[in-house]
Amino acid sequence: MSSSTAPMRIYLDHAATTPPSRAAVAAMQQALEECWGNPSSIHADGQHARMILDGARDTLAAFTGTGARNVVFTASGTEADNLALTGILGRWGSSRGQHIVVSSIEHEAVLSTAEALADSGAAEVTMVHPDHDGVIQPSAVAQALRPDTVLVSIMYVNNETGVIQDIPAIARTVHAARAETFVHTDAVQGAGYLPCDMESLGVDLLSLSSHKLYGPKGAGCLVLRDGVFVAPVIHGGGQERNRRSGTEAIPAIAGFAAAVRELVEHRSAWCMEMESLRTMLTSEVRKELPGTIIPGERAQRVPSCASFVFPGIRNELLLTRLDAAGISASGGSACSAGTTLPSHVLTAMGFSDEDARGLLRCTLGHATTREDARAAAAAIVDAVRALSTSIADA
Ligand SMILES: Cc1ncc(COP(=O)(O)O)c(C=O)c1O
């Protein structure tokens, strides 16, 4: 028998995914073992599953301040975003117009959907850019509106910088200019830290993802304001009031709802602690590496996100060193064939391609400790120094 124990790792990639909470795992297990019926079946086994589904729908409706009938369960945040854009265009495009407005810092789930709609001729897309702080100004959105704008989609919180958008101001601006234009927000990275009440946000559609808030993968939802209809993207048996066919994934949905209930109870305490750890992490890095840039530093940001740019340092090398030191973090950019692409978010904010290749994103969770933050800061400083020396020697 080996006497070695696995080395401790520090997980700072909660924006990529969060570990499922105990409550989520317990709810999933119960659903798998006891509620495996098909929620559309009329017999008792089906109705047992239906009860779980209805309870989860009530939880998500309360979380977003809307009615249960307005919650459409999907398999992911990506699917919810696809349904928002494609579904609004499919249902309203011919009557209200085919022009949509998105920001250039959206997640690919929105950007690629908008691009696909444009490529197929179903939509004309206008892109709105952020300022240097990563903020989308309501006035920039207003300028992009046209008489045929059917939808504006602006994310609540950016996944690379943690910058919070003023969604209520954006929604007010859009609705004041054109009452028939729908406003969608991708709240996937916001829900873990900020209220998601549809009324207060002023939005017509909102996307969520379970695995970003301590639920399992395989569940998400699109929430609609009363009276907002979307054409289905997935056709079939007419589940989810004919907005998303396919037998609902009861275990994943049960876990999603359990995680949300826990989040609602603890969110403010978790956020306070994360804010103090984020401050510690960033100030320790800054103290040792004064050239460090924190993208979006002057903007409002969620407390979990500590993103850094170290000019001249390529993030793939930094991430490899951090991984070897037991730290899981990420660069904000997509990787293909070993080449790191510059972050589209940072380039949209006005960073050079070179700097945009150097993004290091550390995202904290509620279980992150002071020791984790301190050890991560030391490891980042060591890794950046080592890489700077090797560049200087080269
Ligand atoms: C802002 C944002 N939207 C959408 C998604 C996609 O969510 P999912 O992984 O559930 O498809 C992500 C995932 O990283 C995200 O950060």
Short mmCIF file of C-alpha atoms and ligand atoms in Angstrom, two decimals:
data_model
loop_
_atom_site.label_atom_id
_atom_site.label_comp_id
_atom_site.label_asym_id
_atom_site.label_seq_id
_atom_site.Cartn_x
_atom_site.Cartn_y
_atom_site.Cartn_z
CA MET A 1 0.00 0.00 0.00
CA SER A 2 1.34 3.40 -0.90
CA SER A 3 1.86 5.76 2.01
CA SER A 4 1.89 8.85 -0.21
CA THR A 5 -1.09 11.17 -0.12
CA ALA A 6 -2.25 13.25 -3.05
CA PRO A 7 -0.75 16.75 -2.93
CA MET A 8 -3.20 19.48 -1.90
CA ARG A 9 -4.48 21.50 -4.81
CA ILE A 10 -5.87 24.99 -4.78
CA TYR A 11 -8.83 25.40 -7.11
CA LEU A 12 -9.13 28.93 -8.47
CA ASP A 13 -11.21 28.29 -11.57
CA HIS A 14 -14.76 28.69 -10.28
CA ALA A 15 -15.78 30.71 -13.34
CA ALA A 16 -15.09 27.60 -15.44
CA THR A 17 -17.08 25.39 -13.13
CA THR A 18 -17.85 25.03 -9.43
CA PRO A 19 -17.68 21.80 -7.44
CA PRO A 20 -21.22 20.54 -6.82
CA SER A 21 -22.39 21.20 -3.27
CA ARG A 22 -23.29 18.35 -0.92
CA ALA A 23 -26.92 19.41 -1.06
CA ALA A 24 -26.82 19.26 -4.86
CA VAL A 25 -25.25 15.80 -4.87
CA ALA A 26 -27.78 14.54 -2.30
CA ALA A 27 -30.71 15.90 -4.32
CA MET A 28 -29.33 14.30 -7.48
CA GLN A 29 -28.84 10.96 -5.79
CA GLN A 30 -32.35 10.99 -4.41
CA ALA A 31 -33.74 11.88 -7.83
CA LEU A 32 -31.74 9.11 -9.50
CA GLU A 33 -32.74 6.46 -6.99
CA GLU A 34 -36.28 7.42 -6.15
CA CYS A 35 -37.65 9.71 -8.86
CA TRP A 36 -36.51 8.08 -12.07
CA GLY A 37 -39.96 8.18 -13.68
CA ASN A 38 -40.71 10.25 -16.75
CA PRO A 39 -42.27 13.51 -15.53
CA SER A 40 -44.66 13.47 -18.49
CA SER A 41 -46.13 10.08 -17.51
CA ILE A 42 -49.48 10.22 -15.75
CA HIS A 43 -48.86 7.26 -13.43
CA ALA A 44 -47.53 7.60 -9.88
CA ASP A 45 -43.87 7.05 -10.84
CA GLY A 46 -44.10 9.79 -13.42
CA GLN A 47 -45.89 12.09 -11.03
CA HIS A 48 -43.20 11.56 -8.41
CA ALA A 49 -40.64 12.88 -10.90
CA ARG A 50 -43.05 15.66 -11.86
CA MET A 51 -43.15 16.81 -8.22
CA ILE A 52 -39.36 17.20 -8.19
CA LEU A 53 -39.49 19.09 -11.47
CA ASP A 54 -42.27 21.40 -10.27
CA GLY A 55 -40.41 22.09 -7.01
CA ALA A 56 -37.24 22.95 -8.93
CA ARG A 57 -39.22 25.22 -11.25
CA ASP A 58 -40.69 27.03 -8.23
CA THR A 59 -37.18 27.51 -6.82
CA LEU A 60 -35.86 29.03 -10.05
CA ALA A 61 -38.98 31.17 -10.43
CA ALA A 62 -38.54 32.55 -6.89
CA PHE A 63 -34.83 33.12 -7.57
CA THR A 64 -35.66 35.26 -10.60
CA GLY A 65 -38.86 36.79 -9.23
CA THR A 66 -41.13 35.42 -11.88
CA GLY A 67 -43.85 32.80 -12.32
CA ALA A 68 -43.02 29.08 -12.56
CA ARG A 69 -44.49 28.88 -16.08
CA ASN A 70 -41.77 31.28 -17.26
CA VAL A 71 -38.87 28.95 -16.42
CA VAL A 72 -37.65 26.84 -19.36
CA PHE A 73 -35.16 24.19 -18.29
CA THR A 74 -32.32 23.53 -20.72
CA ALA A 75 -29.17 21.40 -20.61
CA SER A 76 -26.77 24.33 -20.16
CA GLY A 77 -26.25 28.05 -20.13
CA THR A 78 -25.13 27.76 -23.74
CA GLU A 79 -28.45 26.22 -24.72
CA ALA A 80 -30.35 28.92 -22.82
CA ASP A 81 -28.45 31.62 -24.76
CA ASN A 82 -29.12 29.84 -28.05
CA LEU A 83 -32.81 29.63 -27.22
CA ALA A 84 -32.95 33.31 -26.24
CA LEU A 85 -31.50 34.63 -29.48
CA THR A 86 -32.81 32.07 -31.96
CA GLY A 87 -36.15 31.70 -30.17
CA ILE A 88 -36.89 35.45 -30.10
CA LEU A 89 -35.92 35.84 -33.72
CA GLY A 90 -37.98 32.80 -34.73
CA ARG A 91 -41.07 34.00 -32.90
CA TRP A 92 -40.87 37.77 -33.43
CA GLY A 93 -38.44 38.37 -36.29
CA SER A 94 -41.11 38.71 -38.96
CA SER A 95 -43.29 41.10 -36.95
CA ARG A 96 -40.81 43.20 -34.95
CA GLY A 97 -37.65 43.14 -37.02
CA GLN A 98 -34.54 41.07 -37.58
CA HIS A 99 -31.90 43.31 -36.11
CA ILE A 100 -30.16 42.23 -32.92
CA VAL A 101 -27.59 43.99 -30.76
CA VAL A 102 -24.96 42.12 -28.76
CA SER A 103 -21.76 43.23 -27.08
CA SER A 104 -18.33 42.22 -28.32
CA ILE A 105 -17.43 40.81 -24.88
CA GLU A 106 -20.24 38.24 -24.72
CA HIS A 107 -19.49 34.57 -24.17
CA GLU A 108 -19.21 32.47 -27.33
CA ALA A 109 -22.66 31.05 -26.54
CA VAL A 110 -24.12 34.42 -27.55
CA LEU A 111 -21.48 35.52 -30.07
CA SER A 112 -21.53 32.31 -32.10
CA THR A 113 -25.32 32.15 -32.06
CA ALA A 114 -25.53 35.74 -33.30
CA GLU A 115 -22.96 34.93 -35.99
CA ALA A 116 -24.86 31.80 -37.09
CA LEU A 117 -28.10 33.80 -37.30
CA ALA A 118 -26.36 36.46 -39.38
CA ASP A 119 -24.70 33.87 -41.64
CA SER A 120 -28.03 32.18 -42.34
CA GLY A 121 -29.62 35.53 -43.22
CA ALA A 122 -32.05 35.32 -40.29
CA ALA A 123 -30.59 38.35 -38.49
CA GLU A 124 -28.55 41.48 -38.89
CA VAL A 125 -26.20 41.93 -35.97
CA THR A 126 -24.69 45.09 -34.51
CA MET A 127 -21.86 44.74 -32.06
CA VAL A 128 -21.47 47.18 -29.18
CA HIS A 129 -18.00 47.62 -27.67
CA PRO A 130 -17.04 48.22 -24.04
CA ASP A 131 -14.96 51.10 -22.77
CA HIS A 132 -11.42 50.49 -21.48
CA ASP A 133 -12.80 49.40 -18.11
CA GLY A 134 -14.86 46.65 -19.75
CA VAL A 135 -18.14 48.49 -19.21
CA ILE A 136 -20.87 48.60 -21.86
CA GLN A 137 -22.31 52.10 -21.69
CA PRO A 138 -26.11 52.35 -22.04
CA SER A 139 -25.53 55.23 -24.48
CA ALA A 140 -23.49 52.91 -26.74
CA VAL A 141 -26.38 50.42 -26.75
CA ALA A 142 -28.85 53.24 -27.49
CA GLN A 143 -26.77 54.28 -30.51
CA ALA A 144 -26.92 50.78 -31.93
CA LEU A 145 -30.73 50.56 -31.81
CA ARG A 146 -32.74 50.66 -35.02
CA PRO A 147 -36.47 50.72 -35.71
CA ASP A 148 -36.22 46.99 -36.50
CA THR A 149 -34.21 45.94 -33.41
CA VAL A 150 -35.97 42.93 -31.97
CA LEU A 151 -33.44 41.94 -29.31
CA VAL A 152 -30.57 43.34 -27.27
CA SER A 153 -28.39 40.80 -25.47
CA ILE A 154 -25.85 42.07 -22.93
CA MET A 155 -24.23 39.87 -20.31
CA TYR A 156 -24.70 40.59 -16.59
CA VAL A 157 -21.10 39.76 -15.58
CA ASN A 158 -18.16 39.11 -17.85
CA ASN A 159 -16.53 35.71 -17.45
CA GLU A 160 -12.96 36.97 -17.97
CA THR A 161 -12.86 40.21 -16.00
CA GLY A 162 -15.77 39.80 -13.57
CA VAL A 163 -17.00 43.27 -14.60
CA ILE A 164 -20.67 43.84 -13.77
CA GLN A 165 -22.80 45.57 -16.39
CA ASP A 166 -25.49 48.02 -15.35
CA ILE A 167 -28.28 45.89 -16.79
CA PRO A 168 -31.14 47.94 -15.26
CA ALA A 169 -29.81 51.11 -16.93
CA ILE A 170 -29.28 49.31 -20.25
CA ALA A 171 -32.77 47.78 -20.15
CA ARG A 172 -34.36 51.14 -19.25
CA THR A 173 -32.55 52.83 -22.12
CA VAL A 174 -33.60 50.18 -24.62
CA HIS A 175 -37.23 50.04 -23.51
CA ALA A 176 -37.51 53.84 -23.41
CA ALA A 177 -36.24 54.04 -26.99
CA ARG A 178 -38.27 51.13 -28.29
CA ALA A 179 -40.79 49.35 -26.07
CA GLU A 180 -41.09 46.35 -28.42
CA THR A 181 -37.39 45.45 -28.25
CA PHE A 182 -36.66 42.50 -25.98
CA VAL A 183 -33.70 42.64 -23.60
CA HIS A 184 -31.83 39.44 -22.75
CA THR A 185 -29.07 39.07 -20.21
CA ASP A 186 -26.71 36.14 -19.92
CA ALA A 187 -26.57 35.95 -16.11
CA VAL A 188 -24.46 32.78 -16.02
CA GLN A 189 -21.54 34.50 -14.28
CA GLY A 190 -23.66 36.87 -12.23
CA ALA A 191 -26.09 34.59 -10.45
CA GLY A 192 -23.59 33.29 -7.91
CA TYR A 193 -22.96 36.81 -6.58
CA LEU A 194 -25.78 39.17 -7.49
CA PRO A 195 -29.58 39.30 -7.30
CA CYS A 196 -31.28 37.98 -10.43
CA ASP A 197 -34.74 39.48 -10.03
CA MET A 198 -36.09 39.98 -13.57
CA GLU A 199 -38.25 42.93 -12.55
CA SER A 200 -35.40 44.84 -10.88
CA LEU A 201 -33.06 44.06 -13.76
CA GLY A 202 -35.76 45.13 -16.20
CA VAL A 203 -35.01 42.28 -18.61
CA ASP A 204 -37.32 40.11 -20.68
CA LEU A 205 -35.11 37.02 -20.83
CA LEU A 206 -32.34 35.75 -18.54
CA SER A 207 -30.00 32.74 -18.87
CA LEU A 208 -28.60 30.68 -15.99
CA SER A 209 -26.31 27.68 -15.70
CA SER A 210 -26.32 25.20 -12.82
CA HIS A 211 -22.63 24.27 -12.80
CA LYS A 212 -21.51 27.85 -12.19
CA LEU A 213 -23.31 28.00 -8.87
CA TYR A 214 -22.43 24.70 -7.17
CA GLY A 215 -24.97 22.60 -9.07
CA PRO A 216 -24.21 19.79 -11.52
CA LYS A 217 -23.47 20.04 -15.21
CA GLY A 218 -26.35 19.21 -17.52
CA ALA A 219 -28.87 21.82 -16.35
CA GLY A 220 -29.52 25.46 -17.09
CA CYS A 221 -32.56 27.56 -17.79
CA LEU A 222 -33.92 30.45 -19.77
CA VAL A 223 -36.31 32.56 -17.74
CA LEU A 224 -38.90 34.69 -19.52
CA ARG A 225 -40.91 37.69 -18.44
CA ASP A 226 -44.68 37.18 -18.49
CA GLY A 227 -45.96 37.32 -22.04
CA VAL A 228 -42.57 36.72 -23.70
CA PHE A 229 -42.71 33.77 -26.08
CA VAL A 230 -39.86 32.04 -27.86
CA ALA A 231 -39.95 29.64 -30.79
CA PRO A 232 -38.39 26.30 -29.86
CA VAL A 233 -34.92 25.40 -31.07
CA ILE A 234 -35.29 21.74 -30.10
CA HIS A 235 -38.43 20.14 -31.51
CA GLY A 236 -40.12 16.99 -30.30
CA GLY A 237 -42.58 16.00 -27.62
CA GLY A 238 -43.48 19.53 -26.57
CA GLN A 239 -42.04 19.48 -23.06
CA GLU A 240 -41.42 22.76 -21.23
CA ARG A 241 -44.66 24.19 -22.66
CA ASN A 242 -43.45 23.52 -26.14
CA ARG A 243 -40.40 25.72 -25.72
CA ARG A 244 -37.80 22.99 -25.29
CA SER A 245 -38.61 19.41 -26.17
CA GLY A 246 -36.86 16.42 -24.61
CA THR A 247 -37.52 14.56 -21.36
CA GLU A 248 -36.33 16.80 -18.55
CA ALA A 249 -33.07 15.73 -16.84
CA ILE A 250 -34.63 15.40 -13.39
CA PRO A 251 -31.45 14.55 -11.42
CA ALA A 252 -29.50 17.50 -12.87
CA ILE A 253 -32.46 19.84 -12.42
CA ALA A 254 -32.96 18.66 -8.82
CA GLY A 255 -29.28 19.34 -8.12
CA PHE A 256 -29.53 22.75 -9.78
CA ALA A 257 -32.47 23.74 -7.55
CA ALA A 258 -30.79 22.44 -4.38
CA ALA A 259 -27.69 24.50 -5.20
CA VAL A 260 -29.79 27.60 -5.78
CA ARG A 261 -31.60 27.19 -2.45
CA GLU A 262 -28.26 26.96 -0.67
CA LEU A 263 -26.89 29.92 -2.59
CA VAL A 264 -29.80 32.14 -1.63
CA GLU A 265 -29.17 31.38 2.04
CA HIS A 266 -25.42 32.02 2.00
CA ARG A 267 -24.68 34.32 -0.93
CA SER A 268 -24.06 37.54 0.97
CA ALA A 269 -21.78 35.94 3.56
CA TRP A 270 -19.86 34.08 0.84
CA CYS A 271 -19.44 37.29 -1.15
CA MET A 272 -18.09 39.23 1.81
CA GLU A 273 -15.45 36.62 2.49
CA MET A 274 -14.48 36.34 -1.18
CA GLU A 275 -14.10 40.11 -1.47
CA SER A 276 -11.62 40.13 1.39
CA LEU A 277 -9.66 37.20 -0.08
CA ARG A 278 -9.64 38.74 -3.55
CA THR A 279 -8.26 41.98 -2.09
CA MET A 280 -5.56 40.03 -0.29
CA LEU A 281 -4.61 38.03 -3.39
CA THR A 282 -4.45 41.01 -5.71
CA SER A 283 -2.64 43.30 -3.30
CA GLU A 284 0.01 40.67 -2.50
CA VAL A 285 0.63 40.10 -6.21
CA ARG A 286 0.72 43.85 -6.89
CA LYS A 287 3.09 44.53 -4.00
CA GLU A 288 5.69 42.14 -5.48
CA LEU A 289 4.95 42.76 -9.16
CA PRO A 290 4.14 46.46 -9.49
CA GLY A 291 3.72 46.29 -13.29
CA THR A 292 0.66 44.07 -12.96
CA ILE A 293 -2.50 45.23 -14.71
CA ILE A 294 -5.92 44.30 -13.37
CA PRO A 295 -8.39 44.49 -16.25
CA GLY A 296 -11.60 46.28 -15.31
CA GLU A 297 -10.09 47.40 -12.01
CA ARG A 298 -12.00 50.69 -11.93
CA ALA A 299 -15.33 49.03 -12.69
CA GLN A 300 -17.69 47.18 -10.36
CA ARG A 301 -16.64 43.53 -10.33
CA VAL A 302 -17.96 40.37 -8.72
CA PRO A 303 -15.89 39.46 -5.63
CA SER A 304 -14.79 36.07 -6.93
CA CYS A 305 -12.76 37.31 -9.86
CA ALA A 306 -9.07 38.16 -9.66
CA SER A 307 -7.81 38.64 -13.21
CA PHE A 308 -4.31 39.83 -14.04
CA VAL A 309 -2.28 40.83 -17.06
CA PHE A 310 1.48 40.55 -16.69
CA PRO A 311 2.89 42.40 -19.70
CA GLY A 312 5.29 40.26 -21.72
CA ILE A 313 4.22 36.96 -20.10
CA ARG A 314 2.32 34.34 -22.12
CA ASN A 315 -0.43 32.82 -20.05
CA GLU A 316 0.00 29.22 -21.27
CA LEU A 317 3.49 29.16 -19.71
CA LEU A 318 2.23 30.74 -16.53
CA LEU A 319 -0.70 28.33 -16.25
CA THR A 320 1.59 25.34 -16.73
CA ARG A 321 3.84 26.53 -13.92
CA LEU A 322 0.90 27.22 -11.64
CA ASP A 323 -0.58 23.81 -12.39
CA ALA A 324 2.72 22.18 -11.47
CA ALA A 325 2.61 24.17 -8.21
CA GLY A 326 -0.85 22.70 -7.52
CA ILE A 327 -2.94 25.67 -8.59
CA SER A 328 -5.83 25.42 -11.04
CA ALA A 329 -6.43 28.76 -12.74
CA SER A 330 -7.17 29.74 -16.30
CA GLY A 331 -6.40 32.14 -19.13
CA GLY A 332 -9.50 33.70 -20.54
CA SER A 333 -8.73 32.64 -24.06
CA ALA A 334 -9.57 29.69 -26.24
CA CYS A 335 -6.81 27.29 -27.16
CA SER A 336 -6.50 25.53 -30.45
CA ALA A 337 -3.63 23.34 -31.57
CA GLY A 338 -1.49 24.59 -28.71
CA THR A 339 -1.82 28.22 -29.75
CA THR A 340 -3.30 30.60 -27.25
CA LEU A 341 -5.51 33.16 -28.89
CA PRO A 342 -5.66 36.67 -27.46
CA SER A 343 -8.70 37.18 -25.24
CA HIS A 344 -11.46 38.75 -27.35
CA VAL A 345 -12.67 40.48 -24.19
CA LEU A 346 -9.36 42.22 -23.55
CA THR A 347 -8.85 43.19 -27.18
CA ALA A 348 -12.37 44.67 -27.18
CA MET A 349 -11.33 46.69 -24.10
CA GLY A 350 -8.39 48.10 -26.04
CA PHE A 351 -5.54 45.86 -24.84
CA SER A 352 -2.89 44.95 -27.40
CA ASP A 353 -2.90 41.37 -28.76
CA GLU A 354 0.30 40.80 -26.82
CA ASP A 355 -1.23 41.82 -23.48
CA ALA A 356 -4.48 40.04 -24.31
CA ARG A 357 -2.48 36.81 -24.58
CA GLY A 358 -1.29 37.26 -21.02
CA LEU A 359 -4.57 37.10 -19.11
CA LEU A 360 -4.48 35.06 -15.93
CA ARG A 361 -7.91 34.49 -14.40
CA CYS A 362 -8.14 33.30 -10.82
CA THR A 363 -11.71 32.82 -9.66
CA LEU A 364 -12.40 32.14 -6.02
CA GLY A 365 -15.19 30.06 -4.49
CA HIS A 366 -16.87 30.09 -1.13
CA ALA A 367 -14.55 27.34 0.13
CA THR A 368 -11.39 29.27 -0.80
CA THR A 369 -9.36 30.03 2.34
CA ARG A 370 -6.91 32.75 3.38
CA GLU A 371 -4.13 30.16 3.14
CA ASP A 372 -5.21 29.36 -0.44
CA ALA A 373 -5.19 33.03 -1.42
CA ARG A 374 -1.80 33.62 0.21
CA ALA A 375 -0.23 30.50 -1.34
CA ALA A 376 -1.67 31.36 -4.75
CA ALA A 377 -0.26 34.90 -4.57
CA ALA A 378 3.19 33.55 -3.71
CA ALA A 379 3.04 30.97 -6.51
CA ILE A 380 1.94 33.59 -9.06
CA VAL A 381 4.77 35.93 -8.04
CA ASP A 382 7.34 33.09 -8.27
CA ALA A 383 6.06 31.92 -11.65
CA VAL A 384 5.96 35.41 -13.18
CA ARG A 385 9.46 36.16 -11.87
CA ALA A 386 10.83 32.91 -13.24
CA LEU A 387 9.25 33.53 -16.64
CA SER A 388 10.48 37.14 -16.73
CA THR A 389 14.02 35.94 -15.99
CA SER A 390 13.89 33.33 -18.73
CA ILE A 391 12.65 35.95 -21.20
CA ALA A 392 15.42 38.34 -20.14
CA ASP A 393 18.01 35.53 -20.52
CA ALA A 394 16.77 34.50 -23.95
C1 LIG B 1 -21.00 34.18 -19.44
C2 LIG B 1 -21.22 32.76 -19.82
N1 LIG B 1 -22.29 32.42 -20.55
C3 LIG B 1 -22.54 31.17 -20.91
C4 LIG B 1 -21.71 30.15 -20.53
C5 LIG B 1 -22.03 28.75 -20.95
O1 LIG B 1 -22.57 28.02 -19.88
P1 LIG B 1 -22.55 26.42 -19.94
O2 LIG B 1 -21.18 25.98 -19.59
O3 LIG B 1 -23.58 26.00 -18.92
O4 LIG B 1 -22.95 26.03 -21.30
C6 LIG B 1 -20.57 30.43 -19.78
C7 LIG B 1 -19.61 29.37 -19.41
O5 LIG B 1 -18.45 29.58 -19.18
C8 LIG B 1 -20.32 31.77 -19.40
O6 LIG B 1 -19.25 32.10 -18.67
#
